[in-house]
Amino acid sequence: MTAKCPMCGNVEQWEGNAFRPFCSKRCQLLDLDGWLSERYRIPDAEEDGLDETNPEARASSSD
Ligand SMILES: [Zn+2]
């Protein structure tokens, strides 16, 4: 059984391939690298809706 490596497009044997669906460790690492860099991208919309530091919202009437 053979499979096409999604990273480089090489057709490799599946049996005994520890790196499947990739053909080699190199392709596996390349994919992991792209995967991680994608994951570490922090979205911009993070400080939206958070209003923890607003003293006026708590003390309505103290005197
Ligand atoms: Zn490959």
GROMACS .gro file of N, CA, C and O and ligand atoms in nm:
model
  253
    1MET      N    1   0.085  -0.120   0.000
    1MET     CA    2   0.000   0.000   0.000
    1MET      C    3   0.089   0.125   0.000
    1MET      O    4   0.185   0.135   0.073
    2THR      N    5   0.052   0.217  -0.084
    2THR     CA    6   0.129   0.340  -0.090
    2THR      C    7   0.041   0.460  -0.060
    2THR      O    8  -0.080   0.453  -0.069
    3ALA      N    9   0.104   0.568  -0.022
    3ALA     CA   10   0.031   0.689   0.006
    3ALA      C   11   0.113   0.809  -0.039
    3ALA      O   12   0.236   0.804  -0.041
    4LYS      N   13   0.043   0.912  -0.070
    4LYS     CA   14   0.111   1.033  -0.115
    4LYS      C   15   0.138   1.124   0.004
    4LYS      O   16   0.046   1.155   0.081
    5CYS      N   17   0.260   1.162   0.017
    5CYS     CA   18   0.297   1.251   0.126
    5CYS      C   19   0.231   1.387   0.105
    5CYS      O   20   0.248   1.449   0.000
    6PRO      N   21   0.156   1.433   0.205
    6PRO     CA   22   0.086   1.561   0.191
    6PRO      C   23   0.180   1.680   0.192
    6PRO      O   24   0.140   1.791   0.157
    7MET      N   25   0.303   1.656   0.232
    7MET     CA   26   0.397   1.767   0.241
    7MET      C   27   0.476   1.786   0.112
    7MET      O   28   0.484   1.894   0.059
    8CYS      N   29   0.534   1.679   0.061
    8CYS     CA   30   0.619   1.693  -0.057
    8CYS      C   31   0.560   1.624  -0.179
    8CYS      O   32   0.605   1.646  -0.291
    9GLY      N   33   0.458   1.541  -0.160
    9GLY     CA   34   0.392   1.479  -0.273
    9GLY      C   35   0.457   1.349  -0.317
    9GLY      O   36   0.414   1.289  -0.415
   10ASN      N   37   0.558   1.305  -0.248
   10ASN     CA   38   0.622   1.178  -0.280
   10ASN      C   39   0.530   1.061  -0.250
   10ASN      O   40   0.460   1.063  -0.149
   11VAL      N   41   0.532   0.964  -0.334
   11VAL     CA   42   0.454   0.844  -0.307
   11VAL      C   43   0.544   0.744  -0.235
   11VAL      O   44   0.649   0.706  -0.285
   12GLU      N   45   0.500   0.709  -0.115
   12GLU     CA   46   0.581   0.624  -0.031
   12GLU      C   47   0.502   0.504   0.019
   12GLU      O   48   0.380   0.503   0.018
   13GLN      N   49   0.573   0.405   0.063
   13GLN     CA   50   0.510   0.289   0.123
   13GLN      C   51   0.455   0.326   0.261
   13GLN      O   52   0.519   0.395   0.338
   14TRP      N   53   0.336   0.276   0.286
   14TRP     CA   54   0.275   0.303   0.416
   14TRP      C   55   0.324   0.206   0.520
   14TRP      O   56   0.343   0.241   0.635
   15GLU      N   57   0.340   0.083   0.476
   15GLU     CA   58   0.378  -0.021   0.572
   15GLU      C   59   0.516   0.006   0.630
   15GLU      O   60   0.613   0.025   0.558
   16GLY      N   61   0.521   0.007   0.763
   16GLY     CA   62   0.649   0.027   0.828
   16GLY      C   63   0.694   0.171   0.829
   16GLY      O   64   0.804   0.201   0.871
   17ASN      N   65   0.607   0.258   0.785
   17ASN     CA   66   0.642   0.399   0.783
   17ASN      C   67   0.594   0.465   0.912
   17ASN      O   68   0.475   0.478   0.936
   18ALA      N   69   0.689   0.505   0.993
   18ALA     CA   70   0.653   0.563   1.122
   18ALA      C   71   0.611   0.708   1.109
   18ALA      O   72   0.562   0.767   1.203
   19PHE      N   73   0.630   0.762   0.992
   19PHE     CA   74   0.606   0.905   0.975
   19PHE      C   75   0.481   0.935   0.894
   19PHE      O   76   0.457   1.047   0.853
   20ARG      N   77   0.407   0.828   0.866
   20ARG     CA   78   0.287   0.850   0.786
   20ARG      C   79   0.191   0.947   0.855
   20ARG      O   80   0.185   0.950   0.978
   21PRO      N   81   0.115   1.023   0.786
   21PRO     CA   82   0.101   1.015   0.640
   21PRO      C   83   0.215   1.081   0.562
   21PRO      O   84   0.203   1.098   0.442
   22PHE      N   85   0.322   1.112   0.631
   22PHE     CA   86   0.434   1.175   0.562
   22PHE      C   87   0.535   1.069   0.521
   22PHE      O   88   0.538   0.960   0.576
   23CYS      N   89   0.620   1.105   0.427
   23CYS     CA   90   0.714   1.007   0.373
   23CYS      C   91   0.836   0.995   0.462
   23CYS      O   92   0.903   0.893   0.463
   24SER      N   93   0.865   1.098   0.535
   24SER     CA   94   0.987   1.097   0.614
   24SER      C   95   0.972   1.187   0.736
   24SER      O   96   0.876   1.262   0.749
   25LYS      N   97   1.069   1.177   0.822
   25LYS     CA   98   1.067   1.259   0.942
   25LYS      C   99   1.074   1.407   0.907
   25LYS      O  100   1.017   1.492   0.973
   26ARG      N  101   1.146   1.433   0.800
   26ARG     CA  102   1.164   1.571   0.759
   26ARG      C  103   1.029   1.635   0.725
   26ARG      O  104   0.999   1.746   0.767
   27CYS      N  105   0.950   1.562   0.649
   27CYS     CA  106   0.820   1.615   0.610
   27CYS      C  107   0.728   1.627   0.732
   27CYS      O  108   0.650   1.720   0.743
   28GLN      N  109   0.741   1.533   0.821
   28GLN     CA  110   0.660   1.537   0.942
   28GLN      C  111   0.693   1.661   1.024
   28GLN      O  112   0.605   1.730   1.074
   29LEU      N  113   0.820   1.688   1.036
   29LEU     CA  114   0.863   1.804   1.113
   29LEU      C  115   0.822   1.933   1.044
   29LEU      O  116   0.784   2.030   1.109
   30LEU      N  117   0.830   1.932   0.914
   30LEU     CA  118   0.790   2.051   0.839
   30LEU      C  119   0.643   2.083   0.865
   30LEU      O  120   0.605   2.198   0.883
   31ASP      N  121   0.564   1.979   0.866
   31ASP     CA  122   0.421   1.997   0.888
   31ASP      C  123   0.395   2.044   1.030
   31ASP      O  124   0.317   2.135   1.056
   32LEU      N  125   0.464   1.982   1.124
   32LEU     CA  126   0.448   2.017   1.264
   32LEU      C  127   0.488   2.163   1.286
   32LEU      O  128   0.424   2.236   1.361
   33ASP      N  129   0.590   2.204   1.217
   33ASP     CA  130   0.640   2.340   1.229
   33ASP      C  131   0.533   2.439   1.185
   33ASP      O  132   0.505   2.536   1.252
   34GLY      N  133   0.473   2.411   1.073
   34GLY     CA  134   0.369   2.498   1.022
   34GLY      C  135   0.248   2.497   1.111
   34GLY      O  136   0.183   2.599   1.133
   35TRP      N  137   0.222   2.382   1.165
   35TRP     CA  138   0.110   2.362   1.255
   35TRP      C  139   0.126   2.446   1.381
   35TRP      O  140   0.035   2.514   1.426
   36LEU      N  141   0.245   2.440   1.437
   36LEU     CA  142   0.272   2.512   1.561
   36LEU      C  143   0.271   2.662   1.540
   36LEU      O  144   0.215   2.736   1.619
   37SER      N  145   0.333   2.707   1.433
   37SER     CA  146   0.337   2.850   1.409
   37SER      C  147   0.197   2.905   1.386
   37SER      O  148   0.168   3.019   1.419
   38GLU      N  149   0.113   2.819   1.333
   38GLU     CA  150  -0.025   2.860   1.313
   38GLU      C  151  -0.096   2.872   1.448
   38GLU      O  152  -0.176   2.961   1.472
   39ARG      N  153  -0.061   2.784   1.534
   39ARG     CA  154  -0.128   2.778   1.663
   39ARG      C  155  -0.084   2.892   1.755
   39ARG      O  156  -0.160   2.940   1.837
   40TYR      N  157   0.041   2.929   1.739
   40TYR     CA  158   0.094   3.032   1.828
   40TYR      C  159   0.054   3.173   1.786
   40TYR      O  160   0.087   3.269   1.852
   41ARG      N  161  -0.017   3.179   1.675
   41ARG     CA  162  -0.062   3.311   1.631
   41ARG      C  163  -0.178   3.355   1.719
   41ARG      O  164  -0.285   3.295   1.720
   42ILE      N  165  -0.156   3.461   1.792
   42ILE     CA  166  -0.258   3.509   1.883
   42ILE      C  167  -0.355   3.603   1.811
   42ILE      O  168  -0.312   3.698   1.747
   43PRO      N  169  -0.479   3.573   1.823
   43PRO     CA  170  -0.580   3.658   1.758
   43PRO      C  171  -0.583   3.798   1.818
   43PRO      O  172  -0.551   3.819   1.934
   44ASP      N  173  -0.620   3.894   1.738
   44ASP     CA  174  -0.620   4.033   1.781
   44ASP      C  175  -0.732   4.064   1.880
   44ASP      O  176  -0.717   4.141   1.972
   45ALA      N  177  -0.844   4.003   1.859
   45ALA     CA  178  -0.960   4.033   1.941
   45ALA      C  179  -0.951   3.961   2.076
   45ALA      O  180  -1.015   3.860   2.098
   46GLU      N  181  -0.869   4.015   2.163
   46GLU     CA  182  -0.856   3.953   2.294
   46GLU      C  183  -0.905   4.045   2.404
   46GLU      O  184  -0.962   4.002   2.502
   47GLU      N  185  -0.885   4.174   2.388
   47GLU     CA  186  -0.927   4.268   2.491
   47GLU      C  187  -1.065   4.323   2.459
   47GLU      O  188  -1.096   4.438   2.486
   48ASP      N  189  -1.145   4.241   2.403
   48ASP     CA  190  -1.277   4.286   2.366
   48ASP      C  191  -1.380   4.230   2.464
   48ASP      O  192  -1.390   4.111   2.484
   49GLY      N  193  -1.457   4.318   2.526
   49GLY     CA  194  -1.561   4.272   2.616
   49GLY      C  195  -1.515   4.261   2.760
   49GLY      O  196  -1.594   4.248   2.850
   50LEU      N  197  -1.385   4.267   2.782
   50LEU     CA  198  -1.335   4.256   2.918
   50LEU      C  199  -1.333   4.393   2.985
   50LEU      O  200  -1.271   4.485   2.936
   51ASP      N  201  -1.402   4.405   3.096
   51ASP     CA  202  -1.410   4.533   3.165
   51ASP      C  203  -1.387   4.515   3.315
   51ASP      O  204  -1.463   4.560   3.398
   52GLU      N  205  -1.278   4.447   3.346
   52GLU     CA  206  -1.255   4.417   3.488
   52GLU      C  207  -1.207   4.539   3.565
   52GLU      O  208  -1.236   4.556   3.682
   53THR      N  209  -1.132   4.623   3.498
   53THR     CA  210  -1.075   4.739   3.566
   53THR      C  211  -1.161   4.863   3.543
   53THR      O  212  -1.126   4.953   3.472
   54ASN      N  213  -1.275   4.859   3.605
   54ASN     CA  214  -1.366   4.973   3.594
   54ASN      C  215  -1.429   4.999   3.732
   54ASN      O  216  -1.529   4.938   3.769
   55PRO      N  217  -1.368   5.087   3.812
   55PRO     CA  218  -1.414   5.112   3.950
   55PRO      C  219  -1.552   5.174   3.955
   55PRO      O  220  -1.626   5.154   4.052
   56GLU      N  221  -1.589   5.248   3.857
   56GLU     CA  222  -1.718   5.315   3.859
   56GLU      C  223  -1.836   5.219   3.846
   56GLU      O  224  -1.947   5.250   3.886
   57ALA      N  225  -1.805   5.105   3.792
   57ALA     CA  226  -1.910   5.008   3.771
   57ALA      C  227  -1.948   4.939   3.901
   57ALA      O  228  -2.054   4.881   3.915
   58ARG      N  229  -1.858   4.945   3.998
   58ARG     CA  230  -1.883   4.876   4.126
   58ARG      C  231  -1.947   4.970   4.228
   58ARG      O  232  -2.052   4.944   4.282
   59ALA      N  233  -1.879   5.081   4.258
   59ALA     CA  234  -1.928   5.173   4.361
   59ALA      C  235  -2.033   5.266   4.303
   59ALA      O  236  -2.001   5.365   4.238
   60SER      N  237  -2.158   5.236   4.328
   60SER     CA  238  -2.265   5.321   4.275
   60SER      C  239  -2.302   5.430   4.375
   60SER      O  240  -2.319   5.545   4.342
   61SER      N  241  -2.312   5.392   4.504
   61SER     CA  242  -2.344   5.492   4.606
   61SER      C  243  -2.274   5.455   4.737
   61SER      O  244  -2.302   5.352   4.795
   62SER      N  245  -2.184   5.542   4.780
   62SER     CA  246  -2.110   5.512   4.903
   62SER      C  247  -2.136   5.618   5.008
   62SER      O  248  -2.110   5.598   5.125
   63ASP      N  249  -2.193   5.731   4.974
   63ASP     CA  250  -2.215   5.834   5.072
   63ASP      C  251  -2.358   5.890   5.067
   63ASP      O  252  -2.402   5.938   4.970
   64ZN      ZN  253   0.732   1.395   0.205
   0.00000   0.00000   0.00000
